[in-house]
């Protein structure tokens, strides 16, 4: 088979001692050691790398989008789902930071999973991630509906300015698709134009978002209607049934918010000094998002005009802002949320396009040669970006008129991302337990310093992370009518999350079975059986379950 033009001739795996001696490697040389030519342009600095992860998480976008859902299920005490999810995702991020220092390659989730567990397992992990990312782009785009009609009722195009703009109403859901499709056209163009333009726009969006979050938290805390002890009560929770199940359902909001920090890893090939930069920005994105998001939720609960009249569950934080700050200041603050939605959608689409590009250059997707092309003029994978944008539009269009658009797509896309994350943390834990304890021993960053490593805490951190992720996947896919079926009587809608993932996996399986002999494992690694003892931890090797 001829070598793919994007892939450098396979590099021989470096020995641990050789890695330890190799300090201050240039980015291109470091990428060549992993088997790839430098084709994507390195226009992403430290702040832009942080911005990619933070924008994907985007607490303004996601907290505004799903605050009402979380409160509607669990009442004020739903706040406590936030620290639980934050702690679990921080453990996942620490594992990712360690891998980002070792393998700074685009398509991080696919690359890491394949290098840890083999070509077959890695392919299905990458496939799950691509589908999940396309859905995530779609969900991020429809978040505009939670903001724009509150800024100006003229943005409620479907049904007119006096129509119900609530995202769970029929007119609101249809308008959300319209606004989302317009946004996706814009973000697709920006993603294609240049990585520097993308990084600049994302960074500017993050600055606006950080200012907006800080201002909102401060202003809401200065206008309290009740004390912070409100989070010790279930005021506003859905009536009937066990509160535990309602509280678990309310965790959907926190689970949806605190994902996407791996986007910094997706841009590794475009980041300057990625072994030094990316691990820090992954952890920093989760930490800043966790702190800011928790304070924003608490501030919203303290300042809400009422917790019992139903408006907080239906209108969320947009209703609180409009009611508490009046038309001028309230709309100005909501404008910062709209900017955050744009930056979030752009970051999600950029990460998804890099995942498609990374798998395509291994000939692992249909039309791989076209998808893997990098424009010499823009330095971006144009076709891969178009595929993600068109796929997100398709996901919205087929759901037009579905009042469960927000809740169902949100829960489904996050469940798929959690499954893909498990495709990394699970094999990593197994490698640690079977002898690969010195994951980064001897590894050096671009400045010659030891790269980030969990060391002796790796097994404990990995075990808790895997257990948390598995539990959250079950929670997200649980067939709740309030999440997946607002009609309350359509069984296939209620089970649509499980059915969709099963169908997507089956389609991927059929494609893989028909074409797997054409696929390459990621370059720069040795494909073959790993020795049962001792060799399980050898750097540069990967277990191959099937070929």
Coordinates of C-alpha atoms in Angstrom, one line a residue:
X1 CA 0.0 0.0 0.0
X2 CA 1.3 3.4 -0.9
X3 CA 2.1 5.8 2.0
X4 CA -0.6 8.4 2.6
X5 CA 0.8 11.9 1.7
X6 CA 0.0 13.2 5.2
X7 CA 1.9 10.5 7.0
X8 CA 5.6 10.5 7.4
X9 CA 7.5 7.2 7.0
X10 CA 7.0 5.3 10.3
X11 CA 9.5 6.3 12.9
X12 CA 11.2 3.7 14.9
X13 CA 10.0 3.8 18.5
X14 CA 12.4 5.6 20.8
X15 CA 13.7 3.7 23.8
X16 CA 13.0 5.1 27.3
X17 CA 16.6 6.2 27.6
X18 CA 16.6 7.8 24.1
X19 CA 13.5 9.7 25.0
X20 CA 15.0 10.9 28.3
X21 CA 18.1 12.2 26.4
X22 CA 16.1 14.0 23.7
X23 CA 15.4 17.4 25.1
X24 CA 14.2 20.6 23.5
X25 CA 12.8 18.9 20.4
X26 CA 11.3 21.2 17.9
X27 CA 7.6 20.7 17.3
X28 CA 8.0 19.4 13.8
X29 CA 10.7 16.9 14.9
X30 CA 8.6 15.8 17.8
X31 CA 5.7 15.2 15.4
X32 CA 7.9 13.3 13.0
X33 CA 9.0 11.0 15.9
X34 CA 5.3 10.1 16.1
X35 CA 5.2 9.4 12.4
X36 CA 3.6 12.5 10.8
X37 CA 4.7 15.4 8.7
X38 CA 3.9 18.9 9.9
X39 CA 1.1 20.1 7.6
X40 CA -1.3 21.8 9.9
X41 CA 0.0 25.3 10.9
X42 CA 1.2 25.9 14.4
X43 CA -0.7 29.1 15.1
X44 CA -2.1 28.2 18.6
X45 CA -0.4 29.6 21.6
X46 CA -0.9 28.9 25.3
X47 CA -4.0 31.1 25.8
X48 CA -5.5 30.0 22.5
X49 CA -5.0 26.3 23.6
X50 CA -6.8 27.1 26.9
X51 CA -9.5 29.0 24.9
X52 CA -10.2 25.9 22.7
X53 CA -10.9 23.8 25.8
X54 CA -12.7 26.5 27.7
X55 CA -14.9 27.5 24.7
X56 CA -15.9 23.9 24.1
X57 CA -17.0 23.7 27.8
X58 CA -18.4 27.2 27.6
X59 CA -20.2 27.7 30.9
X60 CA -22.2 30.6 29.7
X61 CA -23.5 28.7 26.7
X62 CA -24.3 25.4 28.5
X63 CA -25.4 26.7 31.9
X64 CA -27.8 29.1 30.2
X65 CA -29.0 26.4 27.9
X66 CA -29.8 23.7 30.5
X67 CA -30.1 25.5 33.8
X68 CA -33.9 25.3 33.6
X69 CA -33.7 21.6 32.9
X70 CA -31.5 20.9 35.9
X71 CA -33.6 23.1 38.2
X72 CA -36.9 21.6 36.8
X73 CA -35.8 18.1 37.8
X74 CA -33.9 18.7 41.1
X75 CA -34.9 22.1 42.4
X76 CA -32.4 24.2 44.2
X77 CA -30.5 21.2 45.5
X78 CA -29.6 20.3 41.9
X79 CA -26.6 22.5 42.6
X80 CA -24.8 19.6 44.3
X81 CA -24.6 17.7 41.0
X82 CA -22.1 20.3 39.9
X83 CA -19.3 19.5 42.4
X84 CA -19.8 15.7 41.9
X85 CA -19.5 16.0 38.1
X86 CA -16.6 18.5 38.4
X87 CA -14.6 16.2 40.6
X88 CA -15.2 13.2 38.2
X89 CA -14.3 15.2 35.1
X90 CA -11.2 16.6 36.7
X91 CA -9.9 13.1 37.3
X92 CA -10.6 12.3 33.6
X93 CA -8.8 15.5 32.6
X94 CA -5.7 14.5 34.6
X95 CA -5.5 11.3 32.7
X96 CA -5.9 13.2 29.4
X97 CA -3.2 15.7 30.4
X98 CA -0.7 12.9 30.9
X99 CA -1.5 11.4 27.5
X100 CA -1.4 14.8 25.8
X101 CA 2.2 15.2 27.0
X102 CA 3.1 11.9 25.6
X103 CA 1.2 11.9 22.3
X104 CA 0.5 15.5 21.1
X105 CA -1.4 14.5 18.0
X106 CA -4.6 15.7 16.3
X107 CA -7.6 13.4 16.8
X108 CA -6.4 12.9 20.4
X109 CA -9.2 10.5 21.6
X110 CA -8.7 8.2 18.6
X111 CA -4.9 8.4 18.7
X112 CA -4.7 7.7 22.4
X113 CA -7.2 4.9 22.4
X114 CA -5.5 3.1 19.5
X115 CA -2.1 3.4 21.0
X116 CA -3.4 2.0 24.3
X117 CA -5.8 -0.7 23.1
X118 CA -5.2 -1.5 19.5
X119 CA -6.5 -0.6 16.0
X120 CA -9.9 -2.1 16.3
X121 CA -10.8 -0.7 19.7
X122 CA -9.3 2.7 18.8
X123 CA -11.3 2.9 15.5
X124 CA -14.6 2.3 17.3
X125 CA -13.6 4.9 20.0
X126 CA -12.8 7.4 17.2
X127 CA -16.0 6.6 15.4
X128 CA -18.1 7.2 18.5
X129 CA -16.3 10.4 19.2
X130 CA -16.9 11.8 15.7
X131 CA -20.6 11.1 15.9
X132 CA -20.8 12.6 19.4
X133 CA -18.9 15.7 18.3
X134 CA -21.1 16.3 15.3
X135 CA -24.2 16.1 17.7
X136 CA -22.4 18.4 20.2
X137 CA -21.8 21.0 17.5
X138 CA -25.6 20.9 16.7
X139 CA -26.6 21.2 20.3
X140 CA -24.2 24.1 20.9
X141 CA -25.6 25.9 17.9
X142 CA -29.3 25.6 19.0
X143 CA -28.3 27.3 22.3
X144 CA -28.8 30.6 20.5
X145 CA -32.5 30.0 21.1
X146 CA -32.0 30.3 24.9
X147 CA -30.5 33.8 24.4
X148 CA -31.3 35.7 21.2
X149 CA -35.2 36.0 21.6
X150 CA -34.6 37.4 25.1
X151 CA -32.3 40.1 23.6
X152 CA -34.8 41.0 20.9
X153 CA -38.1 39.3 20.1
X154 CA -37.4 39.8 16.4
X155 CA -35.1 36.8 16.6
X156 CA -38.2 34.6 17.1
X157 CA -38.8 34.2 13.4
X158 CA -41.0 31.1 13.5
X159 CA -44.5 32.1 14.5
X160 CA -43.6 35.8 14.8
X161 CA -42.2 37.9 17.6
X162 CA -45.1 37.1 19.9
X163 CA -44.8 33.3 19.6
X164 CA -43.6 31.1 22.4
X165 CA -39.8 31.2 22.3
X166 CA -39.3 28.6 25.1
X167 CA -36.9 26.0 23.7
X168 CA -39.2 23.2 24.6
X169 CA -42.2 24.7 22.7
X170 CA -42.9 23.7 19.1
X171 CA -42.3 27.3 17.8
X172 CA -39.2 27.6 20.0
X173 CA -37.7 24.3 18.9
X174 CA -38.3 25.1 15.2
X175 CA -36.8 28.5 15.6
X176 CA -33.8 27.0 17.3
X177 CA -33.1 24.9 14.3
X178 CA -33.3 27.9 12.0
X179 CA -30.9 30.0 14.2
X180 CA -28.6 27.1 14.7
X181 CA -28.3 26.4 10.9
X182 CA -27.4 30.1 10.3
X183 CA -24.7 29.9 13.0
X184 CA -23.3 26.7 11.6
X185 CA -22.8 28.4 8.2
X186 CA -20.7 31.1 9.8
X187 CA -18.6 28.8 12.0
X188 CA -17.9 26.5 9.1
X189 CA -16.5 29.4 7.1
X190 CA -14.3 30.6 10.1
X191 CA -13.1 27.0 10.6
X192 CA -12.0 26.8 7.0
X193 CA -10.4 30.2 6.6
X194 CA -7.4 29.8 8.9
X195 CA -6.4 28.3 12.2
X196 CA -5.0 31.7 13.2
X197 CA -8.4 33.3 12.5
X198 CA -10.1 30.5 14.4
X199 CA -7.7 30.9 17.3
X200 CA -8.1 34.7 17.3
X201 CA -12.0 34.5 17.2
X202 CA -12.1 31.8 19.9
X203 CA -9.7 33.7 22.1
X204 CA -11.7 36.9 21.7
X205 CA -14.9 35.0 22.5
X206 CA -13.3 33.5 25.7
X207 CA -12.2 37.0 26.9
X208 CA -15.8 38.2 26.4
X209 CA -17.1 35.1 28.1
X210 CA -14.8 35.5 31.1
X211 CA -15.9 39.1 31.5
X212 CA -19.5 38.2 31.1
X213 CA -19.3 35.4 33.7
X214 CA -17.5 37.6 36.2
X215 CA -20.0 40.4 35.7
X216 CA -23.0 38.1 36.0
X217 CA -21.8 36.4 39.1
X218 CA -20.9 39.7 40.8
X219 CA -24.2 41.4 39.9
X220 CA -26.4 38.5 40.8
X221 CA -24.7 38.1 44.2
X222 CA -25.3 41.8 44.9
X223 CA -29.0 41.3 44.2
X224 CA -30.0 38.4 46.4
X225 CA -33.5 37.3 47.0
X226 CA -32.5 34.6 49.4
X227 CA -29.4 33.2 51.1
X228 CA -27.0 30.5 49.8
X229 CA -28.6 28.0 52.1
X230 CA -31.2 27.6 49.4
X231 CA -29.1 24.8 47.9
X232 CA -29.8 22.7 51.0
X233 CA -33.5 22.5 50.0
X234 CA -35.3 20.9 47.1
X235 CA -37.6 23.9 46.4
X236 CA -38.7 23.8 42.8
X237 CA -38.1 20.1 42.3
X238 CA -40.4 18.0 40.1
X239 CA -43.1 16.5 42.3
X240 CA -43.8 12.8 42.6
X241 CA -41.4 9.8 42.8
X242 CA -38.1 9.5 44.5
X243 CA -36.0 12.7 44.8
X244 CA -32.9 10.7 44.2
X245 CA -33.9 9.8 40.7
X246 CA -34.9 13.5 40.0
X247 CA -31.6 14.6 41.3
X248 CA -29.7 12.1 39.1
X249 CA -31.7 13.4 36.1
X250 CA -30.8 17.0 37.0
X251 CA -27.1 16.0 36.7
X252 CA -27.6 16.1 32.9
X253 CA -26.9 19.8 33.0
X254 CA -23.5 19.5 34.8
X255 CA -22.6 16.5 32.7
X256 CA -23.3 18.4 29.5
X257 CA -21.4 21.5 30.6
X258 CA -18.1 19.9 31.8
X259 CA -17.0 18.1 28.6
X260 CA -14.9 19.2 25.7
X261 CA -11.7 20.0 27.6
X262 CA -10.0 17.5 25.3
X263 CA -10.4 20.1 22.5
X264 CA -7.0 21.5 23.5
X265 CA -5.6 18.0 22.7
X266 CA -7.3 18.0 19.4
X267 CA -5.3 21.1 18.4
X268 CA -1.9 19.6 19.6
X269 CA -0.5 19.6 16.1
X270 CA -1.3 23.3 15.7
X271 CA -0.1 24.3 19.2
X272 CA 3.3 25.7 19.9
X273 CA 5.3 23.5 22.4
X274 CA 2.4 21.1 22.8
X275 CA 4.0 18.7 25.3
X276 CA 4.5 21.6 27.7
X277 CA 1.4 23.6 26.9
X278 CA -1.5 21.2 26.3
X279 CA -1.5 19.3 29.6
X280 CA -1.7 22.6 31.5
X281 CA -4.5 24.0 29.3
X282 CA -6.6 20.8 29.6
X283 CA -6.5 20.9 33.4
X284 CA -6.9 24.7 33.5
X285 CA -10.0 24.7 31.3
X286 CA -11.7 22.2 33.7
X287 CA -10.6 24.1 36.8
X288 CA -11.8 27.6 35.6
X289 CA -15.0 26.2 34.2
X290 CA -15.7 24.3 37.4
X291 CA -15.2 27.3 39.6
X292 CA -17.0 29.8 37.3
X293 CA -19.9 27.4 36.6
X294 CA -20.5 26.6 40.2
X295 CA -20.6 30.2 41.2
X296 CA -22.9 31.1 38.3
X297 CA -25.4 28.4 39.3
X298 CA -25.3 29.5 42.9
X299 CA -25.7 33.2 42.0
X300 CA -28.7 32.4 39.8
X301 CA -30.5 30.5 42.6
X302 CA -29.8 33.3 45.0
X303 CA -31.0 36.1 42.7
X304 CA -34.0 34.4 41.0
X305 CA -37.2 36.4 41.5
X306 CA -39.0 33.2 42.4
X307 CA -38.2 29.5 42.7
X308 CA -41.8 28.3 42.7
X309 CA -43.8 30.1 39.9
X310 CA -42.4 27.8 37.1
X311 CA -40.5 30.6 35.3
X312 CA -37.0 29.4 36.4
X313 CA -37.6 25.9 35.1
X314 CA -38.9 27.2 31.7
X315 CA -36.8 30.3 31.2
X316 CA -33.6 29.4 33.0
X317 CA -30.9 32.0 33.7
X318 CA -32.0 34.2 30.7
X319 CA -35.3 34.8 32.6
X320 CA -33.4 35.7 35.8
X321 CA -31.1 38.1 33.9
X322 CA -34.0 39.8 32.1
X323 CA -36.0 40.2 35.3
X324 CA -33.2 41.4 37.6
X325 CA -31.3 43.8 35.4
X326 CA -33.9 45.4 33.2
X327 CA -34.0 45.7 29.5
X328 CA -30.7 47.6 28.9
X329 CA -28.2 45.9 31.2
X330 CA -30.0 42.6 30.9
X331 CA -29.7 42.5 27.2
X332 CA -26.1 43.7 27.3
X333 CA -25.2 40.7 29.6
X334 CA -27.1 38.4 27.3
X335 CA -25.1 39.6 24.4
X336 CA -22.0 38.2 26.1
X337 CA -23.8 34.9 26.3
X338 CA -24.5 35.0 22.6
X339 CA -20.8 35.6 21.9
X340 CA -20.0 32.6 24.1
X341 CA -22.4 30.4 22.1
X342 CA -20.7 31.4 18.9
X343 CA -17.2 30.7 20.4
X344 CA -18.4 27.4 21.8
X345 CA -19.9 26.2 18.5
X346 CA -16.7 27.2 16.7
X347 CA -14.5 25.3 19.2
X348 CA -16.7 22.2 19.0
X349 CA -16.6 22.2 15.2
X350 CA -12.9 22.8 15.1
X351 CA -12.3 19.8 17.4
X352 CA -14.6 17.6 15.4
X353 CA -12.9 18.5 12.1
X354 CA -9.5 17.6 13.6
X355 CA -10.8 14.2 14.7
X356 CA -12.2 13.5 11.2
X357 CA -8.8 14.6 9.7
X358 CA -6.8 12.4 12.1
X359 CA -8.8 9.3 11.3
X360 CA -8.9 10.0 7.6
X361 CA -5.1 10.2 7.2
X362 CA -5.0 6.6 8.5
X363 CA -7.4 5.7 5.7
X364 CA -10.0 4.8 8.4
X365 CA -13.0 6.7 7.0
X366 CA -14.9 6.8 3.7
X367 CA -13.3 9.1 1.2
X368 CA -10.2 9.3 3.5
X369 CA -7.9 10.8 0.9
X370 CA -10.2 13.8 0.4
X371 CA -11.0 14.2 4.1
X372 CA -7.3 14.2 5.0
X373 CA -6.3 16.9 2.6
X374 CA -4.9 20.1 4.2
X375 CA -5.3 23.2 2.1
X376 CA -1.8 24.7 1.3
X377 CA -3.4 28.1 1.3
X378 CA -5.4 28.1 4.6
X379 CA -3.5 25.3 6.4
X380 CA -6.8 23.7 7.4
X381 CA -8.6 20.4 6.5
X382 CA -11.4 22.1 4.5
X383 CA -13.4 19.0 3.6
X384 CA -13.3 17.6 7.1
X385 CA -14.6 20.9 8.4
X386 CA -17.4 20.9 5.9
X387 CA -18.4 17.3 6.8
X388 CA -18.8 18.3 10.5
X389 CA -20.8 21.4 9.7
X390 CA -23.1 19.6 7.2
X391 CA -23.5 16.7 9.7
X392 CA -24.5 19.1 12.4
X393 CA -27.1 20.8 10.2
X394 CA -28.5 17.4 9.2
X395 CA -28.8 16.5 12.9
X396 CA -30.9 19.7 13.5
X397 CA -33.0 19.4 10.4
X398 CA -34.2 15.8 11.0
X399 CA -35.2 16.9 14.5
X400 CA -37.2 20.0 13.4
X401 CA -40.5 20.2 15.3
X402 CA -39.3 17.8 18.0
X403 CA -39.9 19.6 21.3
X404 CA -37.4 17.3 23.0
X405 CA -34.7 18.7 20.7
X406 CA -32.6 20.3 23.5
X407 CA -32.9 17.6 26.1
X408 CA -32.7 14.5 23.9
X409 CA -29.8 15.7 21.7
X410 CA -27.9 17.1 24.7
X411 CA -28.2 13.9 26.7
X412 CA -27.3 11.7 23.7
X413 CA -24.3 13.7 22.5
X414 CA -22.8 13.8 26.0
X415 CA -23.4 10.1 26.5
X416 CA -21.4 9.4 23.3
X417 CA -18.6 11.7 24.4
X418 CA -18.5 9.9 27.8
X419 CA -18.3 6.5 26.0
X420 CA -15.5 7.8 23.8
X421 CA -13.6 9.1 26.9
X422 CA -14.1 5.7 28.4
X423 CA -12.4 4.3 25.3
X424 CA -9.3 6.1 26.6
X425 CA -9.4 6.0 30.4
X426 CA -10.4 2.3 30.4
X427 CA -7.5 1.0 28.4
X428 CA -5.1 3.4 30.2
X429 CA -6.2 2.0 33.5
X430 CA -5.8 -1.6 32.2
X431 CA -2.3 -0.7 31.0
X432 CA -1.4 0.7 34.4
X433 CA -2.8 -2.4 36.2
X434 CA -0.9 -4.8 33.9
X435 CA 2.5 -3.2 34.5
X436 CA 2.7 0.0 32.5
X437 CA 3.3 2.1 35.6
X438 CA 5.9 4.5 34.2
X439 CA 3.8 6.1 31.5
X440 CA 6.0 9.1 31.0
X441 CA 9.3 8.1 32.6
X442 CA 12.1 9.8 30.7
X443 CA 9.7 12.0 28.6
X444 CA 10.7 15.6 28.1
X445 CA 8.9 18.6 26.9
X446 CA 10.2 21.1 24.3
X447 CA 12.2 22.9 27.0
X448 CA 13.8 19.8 28.3
X449 CA 11.7 19.5 31.5
X450 CA 9.9 16.3 32.6
X451 CA 6.4 16.1 31.2
X452 CA 3.3 16.0 33.3
X453 CA 2.7 12.6 35.0
X454 CA 0.4 11.2 37.7
X455 CA 3.1 8.9 38.9
X456 CA 2.1 6.6 41.7
X457 CA -1.4 8.2 41.9
X458 CA -2.2 7.0 38.3
X459 CA -4.0 3.8 39.3
X460 CA -6.2 5.5 42.0
X461 CA -7.1 8.5 39.7
X462 CA -7.8 6.2 36.8
X463 CA -10.0 3.8 38.7
X464 CA -12.2 6.4 40.2
X465 CA -12.4 8.2 36.8
X466 CA -13.5 5.0 35.0
X467 CA -16.2 4.1 37.6
X468 CA -17.5 7.6 37.5
X469 CA -17.7 7.7 33.7
X470 CA -19.5 4.3 33.5
X471 CA -22.1 5.4 36.1
X472 CA -22.7 8.7 34.2
X473 CA -23.2 6.9 30.9
X474 CA -26.0 4.8 32.4
X475 CA -27.5 7.9 34.0
X476 CA -27.4 9.8 30.7
X477 CA -29.0 7.0 28.6
X478 CA -31.6 6.1 31.2
X479 CA -35.0 6.2 29.2
X480 CA -36.6 9.2 30.9
X481 CA -39.7 10.5 29.2
X482 CA -38.9 14.1 30.3
X483 CA -35.6 13.9 28.5
X484 CA -36.2 11.8 25.4
X485 CA -40.0 11.7 25.0
X486 CA -42.0 14.8 25.8
X487 CA -45.1 13.1 24.4
X488 CA -44.9 10.6 27.2
X489 CA -46.2 7.7 25.2
X490 CA -43.7 6.9 22.4
X491 CA -41.5 4.0 23.5
X492 CA -38.9 4.4 20.7
X493 CA -38.4 8.0 21.6
X494 CA -37.9 7.1 25.2
X495 CA -35.2 4.6 24.2
X496 CA -33.9 6.7 21.4
X497 CA -30.5 7.3 23.1
X498 CA -29.8 3.6 23.4
X499 CA -31.2 2.8 20.0
X500 CA -29.2 5.6 18.3
X501 CA -25.9 4.5 19.8
X502 CA -26.6 0.9 19.0
X503 CA -27.4 1.9 15.4
X504 CA -24.4 4.2 15.0
X505 CA -22.1 1.4 16.3
X506 CA -23.7 -1.2 14.0
X507 CA -23.2 1.1 11.0
X508 CA -19.6 1.7 12.0
X509 CA -19.1 -2.0 12.5
X510 CA -20.4 -2.9 9.0
X511 CA -18.1 -0.3 7.5
X512 CA -15.2 -1.5 9.5
X513 CA -15.8 -5.2 8.7
X514 CA -15.9 -4.4 5.0
X515 CA -12.8 -2.2 4.8
X516 CA -10.6 -2.9 7.9
X517 CA -7.8 -4.3 5.8
X518 CA -7.3 -0.8 4.3
X519 CA -6.9 0.9 7.7
X520 CA -3.6 1.8 9.2
X521 CA -2.9 2.0 12.9
X522 CA -1.6 5.5 13.8
X523 CA 1.9 6.1 12.5
X524 CA 5.0 6.0 14.6
X525 CA 3.9 3.0 16.7
X526 CA 4.7 -0.7 16.5
X527 CA 1.7 -2.8 15.7
X528 CA 1.8 -6.3 17.1
X529 CA 1.1 -8.4 20.1
X530 CA 2.6 -7.0 23.3
X531 CA 4.6 -9.3 25.4
X532 CA 2.6 -10.7 28.3
X533 CA 5.1 -9.7 30.9
X534 CA 7.3 -6.6 31.1
X535 CA 6.7 -5.6 27.5
X536 CA 3.1 -4.5 28.3
X537 CA 4.5 -1.2 29.3
X538 CA 7.1 -0.7 26.6
X539 CA 6.8 2.8 25.1
X540 CA 5.8 2.9 21.5
X541 CA 4.0 -0.4 21.4
X542 CA 0.3 -1.2 21.2
X543 CA -1.7 -4.3 21.6
X544 CA -3.4 -5.4 18.4
X545 CA -6.5 -7.4 19.0
X546 CA -7.3 -7.9 15.3
X547 CA -6.0 -6.8 12.0

